[in-house]
mmCIF file of C-alpha atoms and ligand atoms in Angstrom:
data_model
loop_
_atom_site.group_PDB
_atom_site.id
_atom_site.type_symbol
_atom_site.label_atom_id
_atom_site.label_comp_id
_atom_site.label_asym_id
_atom_site.label_seq_id
_atom_site.Cartn_x
_atom_site.Cartn_y
_atom_site.Cartn_z
ATOM 1 C CA MET A 1 118.972 91.756 159.514
ATOM 2 C CA ARG A 2 121.795 89.933 156.420
ATOM 3 C CA TYR A 3 118.523 87.967 155.189
ATOM 4 C CA THR A 4 116.221 91.031 154.861
ATOM 5 C CA LEU A 5 119.272 92.799 152.837
ATOM 6 C CA ILE A 6 119.839 89.301 151.016
ATOM 7 C CA THR A 7 116.154 89.171 150.234
ATOM 8 C CA LEU A 8 115.302 93.381 148.909
ATOM 9 C CA ILE A 9 118.310 92.887 146.778
ATOM 10 C CA PHE A 10 116.895 89.610 145.588
ATOM 11 C CA ILE A 11 113.499 91.175 144.623
ATOM 12 C CA ILE A 12 114.839 94.163 143.213
ATOM 13 C CA ILE A 13 116.704 92.382 141.172
ATOM 14 C CA LEU A 14 113.136 90.106 140.345
ATOM 15 C CA CYS A 15 111.322 93.516 139.530
ATOM 16 C CA ILE A 16 114.102 94.696 137.138
ATOM 17 C CA GLY A 17 114.071 90.949 135.462
ATOM 18 C CA LEU A 18 109.912 91.464 135.135
ATOM 19 C CA GLN A 19 109.873 95.020 134.021
ATOM 20 C CA GLY A 20 111.902 93.738 130.694
ATOM 21 C CA GLN A 21 112.316 97.742 130.106
ATOM 22 C CA SER A 22 115.574 99.713 130.085
ATOM 23 C CA ASN A 23 115.430 102.614 132.624
ATOM 24 C CA ASP A 24 116.062 104.450 129.633
ATOM 25 C CA TYR A 25 113.243 103.271 127.524
ATOM 26 C CA LEU A 26 111.513 103.795 130.816
ATOM 27 C CA LYS A 27 111.810 107.223 131.314
ATOM 28 C CA GLN A 28 111.382 108.145 127.304
ATOM 29 C CA LYS A 29 108.196 106.370 127.442
ATOM 30 C CA ASN A 30 107.210 107.966 130.202
ATOM 31 C CA ASP A 31 108.143 111.132 128.866
ATOM 32 C CA LYS A 32 106.271 110.531 126.455
ATOM 33 C CA ILE A 33 102.970 109.380 127.932
ATOM 34 C CA GLU A 34 103.433 112.732 129.574
ATOM 35 C CA GLN A 35 103.396 114.931 126.947
ATOM 36 C CA GLY A 36 100.124 113.758 125.233
ATOM 37 C CA SER A 37 99.762 111.323 121.882
ATOM 38 C CA ILE A 38 101.323 112.754 119.087
ATOM 39 C CA PHE A 39 98.693 110.673 117.138
ATOM 40 C CA THR A 40 95.808 112.806 119.282
ATOM 41 C CA LYS A 41 97.272 115.888 118.218
ATOM 42 C CA ILE A 42 96.774 114.405 114.439
ATOM 43 C CA ILE A 43 93.351 112.854 115.730
ATOM 44 C CA ASN A 44 92.748 116.546 116.798
ATOM 45 C CA ARG A 45 93.824 118.382 113.638
ATOM 46 C CA GLU A 46 96.559 120.052 115.543
ATOM 47 C CA LEU A 47 99.469 117.760 113.598
ATOM 48 C CA PRO A 48 99.264 117.164 109.734
ATOM 49 C CA ALA A 49 99.391 114.457 107.986
ATOM 50 C CA THR A 50 97.470 112.198 104.984
ATOM 51 C CA ILE A 51 94.587 110.789 106.311
ATOM 52 C CA ALA A 52 93.278 107.525 104.740
ATOM 53 C CA TYR A 53 90.502 106.586 106.309
ATOM 54 C CA GLU A 54 88.400 107.736 109.305
ATOM 55 C CA ASP A 55 85.308 107.061 111.131
ATOM 56 C CA SER A 56 84.335 107.875 115.094
ATOM 57 C CA GLU A 57 86.467 105.417 116.272
ATOM 58 C CA ILE A 58 89.666 105.006 114.375
ATOM 59 C CA ILE A 59 91.467 107.120 112.252
ATOM 60 C CA ALA A 60 94.430 105.831 109.475
ATOM 61 C CA PHE A 61 96.836 107.932 108.181
ATOM 62 C CA VAL A 62 100.708 107.898 106.172
ATOM 63 C CA PRO A 63 103.764 107.918 108.413
ATOM 64 C CA LEU A 64 106.249 110.034 109.029
ATOM 65 C CA ARG A 65 109.454 107.500 107.461
ATOM 66 C CA LEU A 66 107.995 104.622 104.782
ATOM 67 C CA GLN A 67 108.807 101.520 105.512
ATOM 68 C CA ALA A 68 107.360 100.078 102.454
ATOM 69 C CA PRO A 69 105.948 101.729 99.149
ATOM 70 C CA ILE A 70 102.174 101.165 101.006
ATOM 71 C CA HIS A 71 102.755 101.825 104.780
ATOM 72 C CA LEU A 72 99.758 103.191 106.636
ATOM 73 C CA LEU A 73 99.376 103.547 110.388
ATOM 74 C CA ILE A 74 95.677 102.788 112.086
ATOM 75 C CA VAL A 75 94.774 104.263 115.098
ATOM 76 C CA PRO A 76 91.779 103.958 117.695
ATOM 77 C CA LYS A 77 90.948 107.572 118.682
ATOM 78 C CA ARG A 78 91.226 106.141 121.836
ATOM 79 C CA GLU A 79 94.433 106.274 123.943
ATOM 80 C CA ILE A 80 96.060 102.861 124.957
ATOM 81 C CA TYR A 81 99.438 103.179 125.618
ATOM 82 C CA THR A 82 100.465 99.500 124.188
ATOM 83 C CA LEU A 83 98.920 96.376 123.519
ATOM 84 C CA ASN A 84 99.339 95.195 126.733
ATOM 85 C CA ASP A 85 97.046 97.992 128.289
ATOM 86 C CA ALA A 86 94.137 96.816 125.814
ATOM 87 C CA SER A 87 91.599 95.148 127.471
ATOM 88 C CA GLU A 88 88.433 92.516 127.039
ATOM 89 C CA ASN A 89 86.622 96.214 126.897
ATOM 90 C CA ASP A 90 88.695 96.841 123.697
ATOM 91 C CA ALA A 91 88.134 93.654 121.602
ATOM 92 C CA LEU A 92 85.648 94.974 119.296
ATOM 93 C CA LEU A 93 87.602 98.343 118.985
ATOM 94 C CA LEU A 94 90.818 96.217 118.337
ATOM 95 C CA GLY A 95 88.395 94.224 115.541
ATOM 96 C CA LYS A 96 87.755 97.157 113.896
ATOM 97 C CA MET A 97 91.046 98.320 113.309
ATOM 98 C CA LEU A 98 91.756 94.636 111.579
ATOM 99 C CA LEU A 99 88.822 95.322 109.280
ATOM 100 C CA VAL A 100 90.052 98.879 108.400
ATOM 101 C CA ALA A 101 93.121 97.221 107.874
ATOM 102 C CA GLN A 102 91.660 94.942 105.177
ATOM 103 C CA LYS A 103 89.439 97.590 103.842
ATOM 104 C CA LEU A 104 92.311 100.115 103.530
ATOM 105 C CA ALA A 105 94.273 96.872 101.658
ATOM 106 C CA VAL A 106 91.860 96.673 99.027
ATOM 107 C CA GLU A 107 91.710 100.287 98.452
ATOM 108 C CA LYS A 108 95.567 100.317 98.239
ATOM 109 C CA GLY A 109 95.552 97.400 95.673
ATOM 110 C CA ILE A 110 97.456 95.129 98.366
ATOM 111 C CA SER A 111 94.583 92.814 99.199
ATOM 112 C CA GLU A 112 95.852 90.169 96.432
ATOM 113 C CA SER A 113 99.629 90.692 96.803
ATOM 114 C CA GLY A 114 99.559 90.348 100.091
ATOM 115 C CA TYR A 115 100.394 92.830 103.506
ATOM 116 C CA ARG A 116 101.431 92.218 106.593
ATOM 117 C CA ILE A 117 99.782 93.913 110.082
ATOM 118 C CA SER A 118 102.154 94.361 112.949
ATOM 119 C CA ILE A 119 101.652 96.396 116.290
ATOM 120 C CA ASN A 120 104.771 97.340 117.615
ATOM 121 C CA THR A 121 104.874 97.157 121.597
ATOM 122 C CA ASN A 122 107.794 97.912 123.997
ATOM 123 C CA GLU A 123 111.032 98.406 123.890
ATOM 124 C CA ASP A 124 112.242 95.308 122.095
ATOM 125 C CA SER A 125 109.977 95.917 118.990
ATOM 126 C CA GLY A 126 111.097 99.162 118.973
ATOM 127 C CA GLN A 127 107.241 100.867 119.516
ATOM 128 C CA SER A 128 108.426 104.819 119.361
ATOM 129 C CA VAL A 129 104.746 106.468 119.922
ATOM 130 C CA PHE A 130 102.735 104.958 123.288
ATOM 131 C CA HIS A 131 99.099 105.337 121.328
ATOM 132 C CA ILE A 132 98.305 101.925 120.358
ATOM 133 C CA HIS A 133 98.717 101.060 116.622
ATOM 134 C CA MET A 134 98.678 98.971 113.580
ATOM 135 C CA HIS A 135 101.316 99.345 111.069
ATOM 136 C CA LEU A 136 100.014 98.088 107.403
ATOM 137 C CA LEU A 137 102.461 97.828 105.302
ATOM 138 C CA GLY A 138 102.468 96.130 101.816
ATOM 139 C CA GLY A 139 103.451 96.858 98.055
ATOM 140 C CA LYS A 140 106.649 95.079 97.914
ATOM 141 C CA PRO A 141 107.684 91.667 99.107
ATOM 142 C CA LEU A 142 108.320 92.458 103.206
ATOM 143 C CA GLY A 143 111.003 89.273 103.629
ATOM 144 C CA PRO A 144 110.434 87.890 106.839
ATOM 145 C CA MET A 145 109.343 89.162 109.403
ATOM 146 C CA VAL A 146 112.578 89.359 111.813
ATOM 147 C CA THR A 147 115.849 88.222 110.711
ATOM 148 C CA GLN A 148 117.046 84.792 111.658
ATOM 149 C CA GLU A 149 120.055 85.170 114.130
HETATM 150 P P1 DGP B 201 105.755 102.866 116.067
HETATM 151 O O1 DGP B 201 107.549 102.483 116.421
HETATM 152 O O2 DGP B 201 105.990 101.149 116.130
HETATM 153 O O3 DGP B 201 105.759 102.931 117.713
HETATM 154 O O4 DGP B 201 105.750 103.563 115.282
HETATM 155 C C1 DGP B 201 105.640 105.078 115.328
HETATM 156 C C2 DGP B 201 105.182 105.207 113.940
HETATM 157 O O5 DGP B 201 104.665 106.171 114.353
HETATM 158 C C3 DGP B 201 106.082 105.287 112.526
HETATM 159 O O6 DGP B 201 106.317 104.689 112.041
HETATM 160 C C4 DGP B 201 106.401 107.283 112.589
HETATM 161 C C5 DGP B 201 105.219 107.426 112.926
HETATM 162 N N1 DGP B 201 105.330 108.538 113.292
HETATM 163 C C6 DGP B 201 105.500 109.198 114.267
HETATM 164 N N2 DGP B 201 105.676 110.625 114.299
HETATM 165 C C7 DGP B 201 104.588 110.860 113.925
HETATM 166 C C8 DGP B 201 104.248 112.143 113.345
HETATM 167 O O7 DGP B 201 104.498 113.420 113.754
HETATM 168 N N3 DGP B 201 103.611 112.004 112.088
HETATM 169 C C9 DGP B 201 103.278 111.076 111.374
HETATM 170 N N4 DGP B 201 102.522 110.974 110.528
HETATM 171 N N5 DGP B 201 103.918 109.793 111.924
HETATM 172 C C10 DGP B 201 104.299 109.451 112.738
#
């Protein structure tokens, strides 16, 4: 009985550790996933956005809060919640998103000065929309990726 309880506690602690996301974040994430993707609403023109690119699989638009003079979100029309949820089947799509980023960087005049592509994934990155997206950022020196401790 005692060993069973200890084993159970050990498994619970292990699961929490492996989960790696706080309960608050997981709750928010699940709620947002249940409510449906705001990016799909933009794709379906149920929400307004300044669209910079669109084809049958991918859309790119200006985010609500700019984090650099040039800031675009490159989003697949197919909903994939996070990069963790992408699979081999999505390899071509993810590659195409990078090429859209490249094209937009040329169009926005930042391909030579430089730019950054980032995909926030889960809590530590601050992912707040659970529909995979690439941030294209540029138009000024962006500084280090993360502040060194
Ligand atoms: P992330 O933190 O990596 O999940 O980035 C989410 C991005 O989505 C952030 O740049 C703000 C943007 N965003 C969130 N809601 C909306 C919206 O309703 N419209 C637009 N255009 N952008 C949004």
